[in-house]
XYZ file of C-alpha atoms in Angstrom:
544
model
C 7.299 29.212 42.472
C 10.819 29.276 42.506
C 12.469 25.864 42.482
C 9.370 24.231 41.436
C 9.137 22.058 38.107
C 6.517 22.332 35.654
C 5.432 20.090 32.556
C 5.514 21.880 28.687
C 1.646 21.808 29.472
C 2.161 23.432 33.064
C 4.651 25.577 31.511
C 2.803 26.858 28.409
C -0.319 27.341 30.484
C 1.200 29.498 32.634
C 2.748 31.455 29.901
C -0.521 32.152 28.873
C -2.284 32.970 32.157
C -3.077 36.505 33.157
C -3.877 37.484 36.644
C -5.856 40.576 37.219
C -7.999 42.290 40.453
C -11.892 41.552 39.800
C -12.301 44.716 39.922
C -10.722 45.945 36.389
C -13.664 43.904 34.963
C -15.421 47.190 35.219
C -12.718 49.625 34.270
C -13.815 50.883 30.863
C -10.396 49.985 29.452
C -11.122 46.080 30.721
C -8.475 43.098 30.630
C -6.441 42.502 27.671
C -5.596 39.018 27.167
C -2.805 37.978 24.844
C -4.448 34.994 22.776
C -7.525 33.038 22.219
C -6.363 30.072 25.090
C -5.855 32.860 27.992
C -6.491 31.831 31.296
C -7.816 34.792 33.504
C -7.593 34.516 36.902
C -9.780 37.451 39.183
C -8.524 38.035 42.418
C -11.239 40.301 44.673
C -9.078 42.089 47.842
C -11.602 43.339 49.986
C -12.590 43.704 53.951
C -14.746 40.840 53.992
C -12.518 37.260 52.640
C -10.439 36.971 49.692
C -12.598 35.785 46.425
C -10.383 33.650 44.545
C -12.285 33.309 40.306
C -10.806 31.126 37.160
C -11.778 32.499 34.247
C -11.463 30.463 30.407
C -11.208 33.061 27.759
C -12.296 34.115 24.960
C -16.095 34.495 26.021
C -18.359 37.702 25.370
C -18.761 38.040 29.055
C -16.626 36.667 31.888
C -18.002 32.980 32.433
C -16.514 31.728 35.317
C -16.068 27.750 35.986
C -17.159 25.247 38.632
C -13.552 26.580 40.865
C -15.057 30.037 41.268
C -15.974 31.695 44.688
C -14.709 30.250 47.640
C -16.082 30.717 51.599
C -13.716 30.207 54.861
C -14.721 28.914 57.596
C -12.864 28.900 61.470
C -12.081 25.007 62.456
C -11.041 26.183 66.076
C -14.388 26.967 66.533
C -15.208 23.529 65.569
C -13.027 21.869 67.548
C -13.578 23.794 70.746
C -17.238 22.545 70.560
C -16.059 18.574 69.903
C -13.833 18.571 72.645
C -15.973 19.694 75.422
C -18.313 16.801 74.559
C -18.396 14.111 77.111
C -17.909 10.234 75.020
C -18.591 7.083 76.922
C -17.444 3.702 76.406
C -19.194 1.883 79.327
C -22.673 1.573 80.640
C -22.739 2.510 84.506
C -19.541 4.577 83.831
C -19.493 8.853 83.656
C -18.156 10.263 80.604
C -14.929 10.810 79.527
C -13.950 14.245 78.262
C -13.476 14.047 74.354
C -9.744 15.478 73.977
C -8.880 12.942 76.843
C -10.214 10.293 74.407
C -8.449 10.310 70.717
C -10.365 8.207 68.572
C -7.901 5.633 65.832
C -8.752 5.630 62.848
C -8.415 2.911 59.749
C -5.631 4.757 58.772
C -3.984 5.418 61.465
C -4.592 8.725 62.772
C -5.561 9.232 65.830
C -8.103 12.312 66.462
C -9.881 14.042 69.239
C -13.907 14.366 68.384
C -13.699 18.098 68.266
C -10.827 17.903 65.194
C -13.052 15.484 63.245
C -15.338 18.285 63.587
C -13.187 20.646 62.583
C -11.870 18.666 59.843
C -15.385 16.908 58.490
C -16.746 18.695 55.557
C -14.488 21.751 55.382
C -11.111 20.107 54.561
C -12.415 16.372 53.406
C -15.346 15.442 51.367
C -16.050 14.796 47.787
C -16.161 18.366 46.276
C -18.328 17.014 43.280
C -20.536 15.205 45.440
C -22.328 17.303 48.358
C -24.080 15.078 50.807
C -27.123 16.615 50.562
C -27.526 16.484 46.459
C -28.172 12.482 47.513
C -31.431 11.892 45.645
C -32.758 10.083 49.281
C -31.407 9.199 52.463
C -29.554 5.820 50.838
C -27.694 7.649 49.051
C -26.754 9.994 50.985
C -25.666 8.076 53.589
C -23.383 6.438 51.102
C -22.113 10.127 49.929
C -21.143 10.876 53.397
C -19.572 7.293 53.919
C -17.517 8.395 51.214
C -16.879 12.125 52.640
C -15.706 10.366 55.830
C -13.399 7.850 54.518
C -11.151 10.782 52.914
C -10.363 11.168 55.977
C -10.538 7.641 57.940
C -9.082 5.517 55.234
C -6.892 7.073 52.816
C -3.411 6.802 53.753
C -2.244 10.037 52.870
C -4.696 11.532 54.833
C -2.332 11.224 57.815
C 0.501 13.226 57.439
C -2.164 15.605 55.552
C -4.842 16.151 58.912
C -1.458 16.815 60.940
C -0.648 19.924 58.902
C -3.856 20.965 58.710
C -4.220 20.918 62.231
C -0.755 22.699 63.014
C -2.021 25.314 61.197
C -5.520 25.439 62.826
C -3.217 25.446 66.271
C -2.393 28.687 65.240
C -5.468 29.820 64.790
C -6.403 28.440 68.307
C -3.398 30.328 70.210
C -4.640 33.630 68.455
C -8.254 33.571 69.627
C -6.543 32.485 73.281
C -4.274 35.096 73.130
C -7.052 37.507 72.355
C -8.972 36.164 75.107
C -6.244 36.722 77.682
C -5.775 40.230 76.438
C -9.693 40.961 77.117
C -10.612 41.142 73.696
C -12.948 39.321 71.311
C -11.836 36.390 69.494
C -13.176 37.622 66.310
C -10.584 40.257 66.303
C -7.968 37.735 66.441
C -9.947 36.174 63.028
C -10.003 39.204 61.525
C -6.262 39.993 61.658
C -5.525 36.682 60.276
C -7.478 37.162 57.738
C -7.346 34.606 55.011
C -3.474 33.835 55.499
C -4.264 30.585 56.816
C -6.783 29.361 54.545
C -4.389 29.971 51.800
C -1.861 27.369 53.840
C -4.640 24.762 54.083
C -5.335 25.013 50.146
C -1.528 24.358 49.968
C -1.607 21.031 52.004
C -4.820 19.763 50.024
C -3.126 19.939 46.910
C -3.530 23.567 46.297
C -1.367 26.093 45.612
C -1.595 29.794 46.969
C -4.081 32.132 45.599
C -2.250 34.013 42.932
C 1.059 32.696 42.320
C 0.678 28.650 42.260
C -2.316 28.362 39.982
C -1.839 24.466 39.147
C -3.958 22.597 40.451
C -6.438 24.103 42.840
C -6.656 22.694 46.459
C -9.399 20.139 48.070
C -10.246 22.942 50.362
C -11.222 25.701 48.056
C -12.889 22.734 45.715
C -14.971 21.910 49.018
C -15.994 25.565 49.430
C -17.382 26.480 46.139
C -20.146 23.495 46.741
C -20.620 23.756 50.233
C -24.219 24.181 50.513
C -23.746 21.004 52.974
C -23.024 22.992 55.076
C -26.182 25.845 54.857
C -30.083 25.308 56.622
C -31.908 22.360 54.977
C -29.192 20.667 53.024
C -27.033 20.977 56.624
C -29.821 19.435 58.408
C -29.812 16.401 55.404
C -25.995 16.299 55.640
C -26.572 15.825 59.386
C -29.278 13.374 59.028
C -27.288 11.199 56.704
C -23.875 11.324 58.951
C -25.736 10.636 62.207
C -27.426 7.670 60.058
C -24.384 5.931 59.526
C -22.670 6.546 62.792
C -25.605 4.569 64.524
C -24.886 2.007 62.356
C -21.528 1.906 63.109
C -22.298 1.700 66.433
C -24.932 -1.371 66.200
C -21.861 -2.964 64.308
C -20.341 -2.264 67.536
C -23.133 -3.471 69.565
C -22.782 -6.667 67.912
C -18.954 -7.119 68.151
C -18.619 -5.586 72.054
C -15.110 -4.305 70.651
C -14.049 -0.754 71.936
C -12.470 0.431 68.616
C -15.839 -0.102 66.563
C -17.432 1.971 69.042
C -14.589 4.616 68.269
C -15.358 4.447 64.563
C -18.874 5.613 65.163
C -17.941 8.056 67.355
C -15.375 9.602 64.810
C -18.170 9.217 62.222
C -20.518 11.113 64.503
C -18.225 14.017 65.098
C -17.742 14.080 61.289
C -21.579 14.644 60.846
C -21.614 17.124 63.640
C -19.826 19.508 61.619
C -23.565 20.151 59.486
C -25.477 20.035 63.185
C -22.419 22.718 64.551
C -23.190 25.196 61.414
C -26.884 25.050 62.049
C -26.080 26.842 65.304
C -24.219 29.465 62.865
C -26.200 32.745 62.500
C -24.746 32.726 58.657
C -25.933 29.737 57.827
C -29.103 29.892 58.720
C -31.218 32.024 56.417
C -28.566 32.397 53.425
C -30.416 30.710 50.206
C -26.620 29.405 49.120
C -27.742 26.678 46.896
C -30.919 29.012 45.323
C -28.290 31.907 44.848
C -25.583 29.392 42.871
C -28.413 27.593 41.119
C -30.699 31.076 40.056
C -27.898 33.642 39.326
C -25.847 33.668 36.256
C -23.116 33.111 36.336
C -23.467 30.819 38.789
C -20.361 31.397 40.975
C -21.506 35.051 41.057
C -24.413 33.614 43.309
C -21.676 31.780 45.208
C -19.922 35.245 45.725
C -22.902 37.140 46.797
C -24.487 34.843 49.078
C -21.022 35.875 51.000
C -22.148 38.759 52.377
C -25.118 37.637 53.875
C -23.192 34.732 55.301
C -21.076 37.757 57.053
C -23.727 40.281 57.978
C -25.952 37.635 59.835
C -22.745 36.249 61.509
C -21.738 39.568 62.983
C -25.378 40.800 64.314
C -26.448 37.200 64.732
C -30.459 36.367 64.504
C -32.920 35.894 67.330
C -33.983 32.152 66.402
C -36.518 29.695 68.595
C -36.298 25.334 68.864
C -38.431 22.544 69.248
C -38.209 23.235 72.789
C -40.028 26.504 72.999
C -36.324 27.908 73.391
C -35.463 31.501 71.941
C -32.032 32.811 71.906
C -29.959 35.481 69.764
C -27.128 33.374 67.475
C -24.419 34.514 66.505
C -21.997 33.456 63.626
C -18.849 32.193 62.590
C -15.690 33.942 64.111
C -18.135 34.921 66.540
C -18.555 31.781 68.770
C -15.743 32.713 71.653
C -17.120 36.120 71.751
C -19.159 36.922 74.729
C -22.207 38.201 73.301
C -22.231 34.090 71.924
C -22.241 32.696 75.321
C -26.332 31.464 74.789
C -25.834 30.528 71.537
C -22.233 28.510 72.736
C -24.755 26.523 75.522
C -27.186 25.753 72.838
C -24.493 23.784 71.082
C -22.667 22.391 72.993
C -25.844 20.196 74.466
C -26.809 19.396 70.750
C -23.479 17.824 70.527
C -23.399 15.950 73.694
C -27.009 14.600 72.638
C -26.254 13.226 69.502
C -22.946 11.835 70.874
C -25.380 10.688 73.793
C -27.393 8.960 71.100
C -24.723 6.390 69.419
C -23.938 5.373 72.846
C -27.325 4.651 73.456
C -27.508 2.564 70.434
C -24.393 0.902 70.665
C -26.075 -0.142 74.226
C -29.313 -1.304 72.964
C -28.984 -2.155 69.732
C -31.828 -0.104 68.481
C -31.947 2.817 65.826
C -33.966 5.863 66.494
C -35.628 7.367 63.257
C -34.212 10.082 61.293
C -36.991 12.823 62.181
C -36.795 11.544 66.076
C -32.772 12.229 66.741
C -32.625 13.900 69.692
C -30.081 16.899 68.891
C -32.471 18.151 66.148
C -35.041 19.644 68.655
C -32.024 21.725 70.060
C -31.415 23.154 66.504
C -32.720 26.608 65.505
C -35.952 26.378 63.455
C -34.673 26.278 60.000
C -38.593 27.656 58.422
C -38.870 30.535 61.044
C -35.357 31.894 59.762
C -36.086 31.578 56.355
C -38.643 32.958 56.229
C -38.020 35.986 58.783
C -40.795 35.007 61.122
C -38.911 35.720 64.558
C -39.412 39.016 65.622
C -36.006 40.710 66.452
C -34.226 40.306 63.473
C -33.367 42.798 60.710
C -33.741 42.208 56.899
C -32.378 39.171 55.319
C -30.094 40.662 52.219
C -32.198 37.541 50.275
C -35.299 35.740 50.678
C -36.107 32.851 48.834
C -40.077 32.943 47.502
C -40.951 29.830 45.989
C -37.614 29.420 43.277
C -36.997 33.212 42.744
C -34.601 34.632 45.038
C -35.675 38.180 46.020
C -33.180 40.740 47.275
C -33.538 43.578 49.923
C -34.263 46.732 47.749
C -31.729 48.975 49.474
C -28.616 46.313 50.173
C -27.104 49.802 52.569
C -29.958 49.398 55.033
C -30.262 45.995 57.069
C -33.504 47.608 58.254
C -35.010 48.150 54.891
C -37.684 45.114 54.468
C -38.704 46.070 50.676
C -37.899 43.401 48.458
C -36.850 43.326 44.894
C -36.445 40.471 41.973
C -35.412 42.968 39.654
C -31.875 42.781 40.057
C -28.967 40.454 38.665
C -26.076 38.925 40.113
C -22.927 41.411 39.044
C -24.522 44.535 39.318
C -25.532 43.572 42.949
C -22.186 42.556 43.632
C -21.018 46.154 42.220
C -23.172 47.436 45.066
C -22.060 45.266 47.631
C -18.762 45.190 47.464
C -17.518 48.405 49.347
C -20.765 48.746 50.878
C -21.243 50.040 54.784
C -24.565 49.368 55.882
C -26.078 50.860 58.658
C -26.498 48.981 62.405
C -29.573 47.213 62.636
C -32.883 48.484 64.704
C -32.524 47.194 68.285
C -28.178 47.022 68.116
C -26.827 48.072 71.442
C -23.040 49.589 71.073
C -20.758 49.217 73.626
C -20.220 51.478 76.808
C -17.855 53.885 76.532
C -16.769 53.404 80.116
C -15.935 50.862 82.521
C -16.856 50.412 86.456
C -14.752 51.935 89.137
C -13.847 50.587 92.424
C -15.216 52.238 95.359
C -14.146 50.247 98.569
C -12.452 46.831 99.178
C -14.075 44.245 101.669
C -11.149 42.334 102.662
C -7.667 42.717 103.721
C -6.601 38.960 103.791
C -6.484 37.139 100.622
C -8.662 33.853 100.148
C -9.483 31.521 97.447
C -7.077 30.624 93.893
C -6.953 33.883 92.676
C -7.737 36.469 95.456
C -3.621 36.757 96.640
C -0.798 38.684 96.734
C 0.433 39.930 93.787
C -2.136 39.508 91.199
C -4.394 42.286 89.736
C -8.200 42.238 88.498
C -10.089 44.454 86.146
C -13.570 44.889 85.351
C -16.001 45.797 82.223
C -19.828 45.562 81.399
C -22.351 44.948 78.443
C -26.029 46.295 78.367
C -28.709 43.811 78.017
C -31.852 44.174 77.074
C -34.077 41.044 76.812
C -32.174 38.804 74.009
C -29.933 41.789 72.835
C -26.676 42.760 73.851
C -24.203 44.952 73.492
C -20.297 43.748 73.401
C -17.886 44.686 76.454
C -16.660 48.309 76.866
C -13.627 49.517 77.892
C -12.032 47.661 80.889
C -10.819 49.558 84.113
C -7.056 49.546 84.652
C -5.852 46.520 86.498
C -6.100 46.921 90.291
C -2.877 45.560 91.839
C -3.898 43.073 95.149
C -2.022 43.756 97.972
C -3.445 44.476 101.156
C -6.971 44.851 99.788
C -9.647 42.006 97.979
C -13.148 41.617 96.871
C -13.579 45.529 96.009
C -17.454 46.946 95.350
C -17.698 48.495 92.074
C -19.816 51.711 91.231
C -21.186 50.367 87.943
C -22.427 52.921 85.200
C -26.180 53.304 84.880
C -27.534 52.883 81.218
C -29.482 55.953 80.276
C -32.373 53.389 79.024
C -32.330 51.891 82.343
C -31.036 48.496 80.299
C -29.644 45.823 82.287
C -25.977 45.230 82.358
C -23.786 41.868 82.394
C -20.776 42.468 84.555
C -17.218 41.079 83.643
C -14.370 40.332 85.277
C -10.771 39.323 84.689
C -8.080 38.175 86.579
C -4.296 38.833 84.959
C -3.649 36.244 82.910
C -6.793 34.793 82.801
C -9.940 34.598 80.870
C -12.665 37.182 81.381
C -15.709 35.868 82.661
C -19.277 37.235 83.578
C -19.777 37.065 87.153
C -23.161 39.335 87.835
C -26.152 40.671 85.494
C -27.788 43.724 87.009
C -30.963 45.090 86.275
C -31.527 48.694 85.037
C -31.644 50.731 88.130
C -28.296 48.956 90.228
C -25.316 51.601 90.822
C -23.402 49.002 92.794
C -21.814 45.359 93.199
C -19.744 43.688 95.048
C -17.346 41.088 94.228
C -17.355 37.898 96.716
C -17.078 35.487 94.200
C -14.229 33.162 94.634
């Protein structure tokens, strides 16, 4: 805090400030407070994410206020989803990749579709007015419009959003580097931890988690009441935002002005943040709002919801949709991972449908009903996910039954389907803070070996990558219907000089399960080149 100036009130508050680790609450000696006007800040450090609490004292027991447990999300993933969308501006003309068509906003910002998706909800909105909490569709649309305007119309958002995106670019570079290194991108997110989140909090008006405590940034305030990003609340938030965007498309239809259509696309991108969250496993069946409403104190309910979010994100969930499709969806930090290919395809299709519907309203001048929004046919069936109706999933940590939230009886056993209503927040937190859960039934560990080259098929270079001076390597994963392991170790790079297009020996799985074969040219990204059955032992790489 060196160099910062504080008012007398702030200075007094700082003097009565006590910063302690959350664990000290449970020590026999407790936490000493200097007086009745003391402010106690508890910081939790752990392998999941940094949680931040603020408590006012004195109190018979800790009573967090509404600036409690914070949840963090990955902006780079949202950006990638949106920037691969095609935007149309003229009937009969092909779409333009969204990253090539920045959208002008009334306050002077020019953002791509993907950047708006990334900023919507997580960075911009009204923390005290979650969209889904609106009493009806009209009120939810009004709340969405205010949330969107906080990004699109406030003059201060122009400089602020550019700072947020500059930090986000570091996240993107880290994920890209992991891909080039042949590692899973979630490893890059794990290495970054919450360092970027601390900076985003400062940019949005707050301080670091421990030192600069006044005031709390909008980024963390939004995270404290973020059920707009979970399950049925995300569905309501998307329907409200998409409705607002479609109405703006009608304005564009009447005016014929491209700028009006661009604004409709920007509004829809903000809404698509909530749509894309509906493809993240950690956002599908967590009873986020019920935990905040039913656990005392409510902030502890928010805190312990994160553990279920992380479980479901890490191991993924088998999901199905209204079009009869079934696949395994992974969650936050796993979007770019090799195991999430099917889910990436689904979310890309949904966002494209969402954007196309805006253009169709612009051309036709007609609005579809919220229940008929075409993107929603691709969204995982929320009721099936919440009620644990899809075979192949591990036991949920929490299960909502009416107004009661049941907990998995053995929190460490992901396969324990026994549930209990006899639990409370603080004791559950103590069980979870250092827990070491087992792996779900059906989990496939990554293979321990890699393919080897047995022969070469050509002596002359061909294609873009099969050139002298380049190098190639291979790895594989194991598959069993909708389940897939992570990629095993990569073979050493084979230098390409006078031999090209190798024949590979691919280890056979002991259970005769299938395998996905991956290739990486030096400096490039890993790519899936073949899916082998459980018996094949060789593969000749004749791909370009």
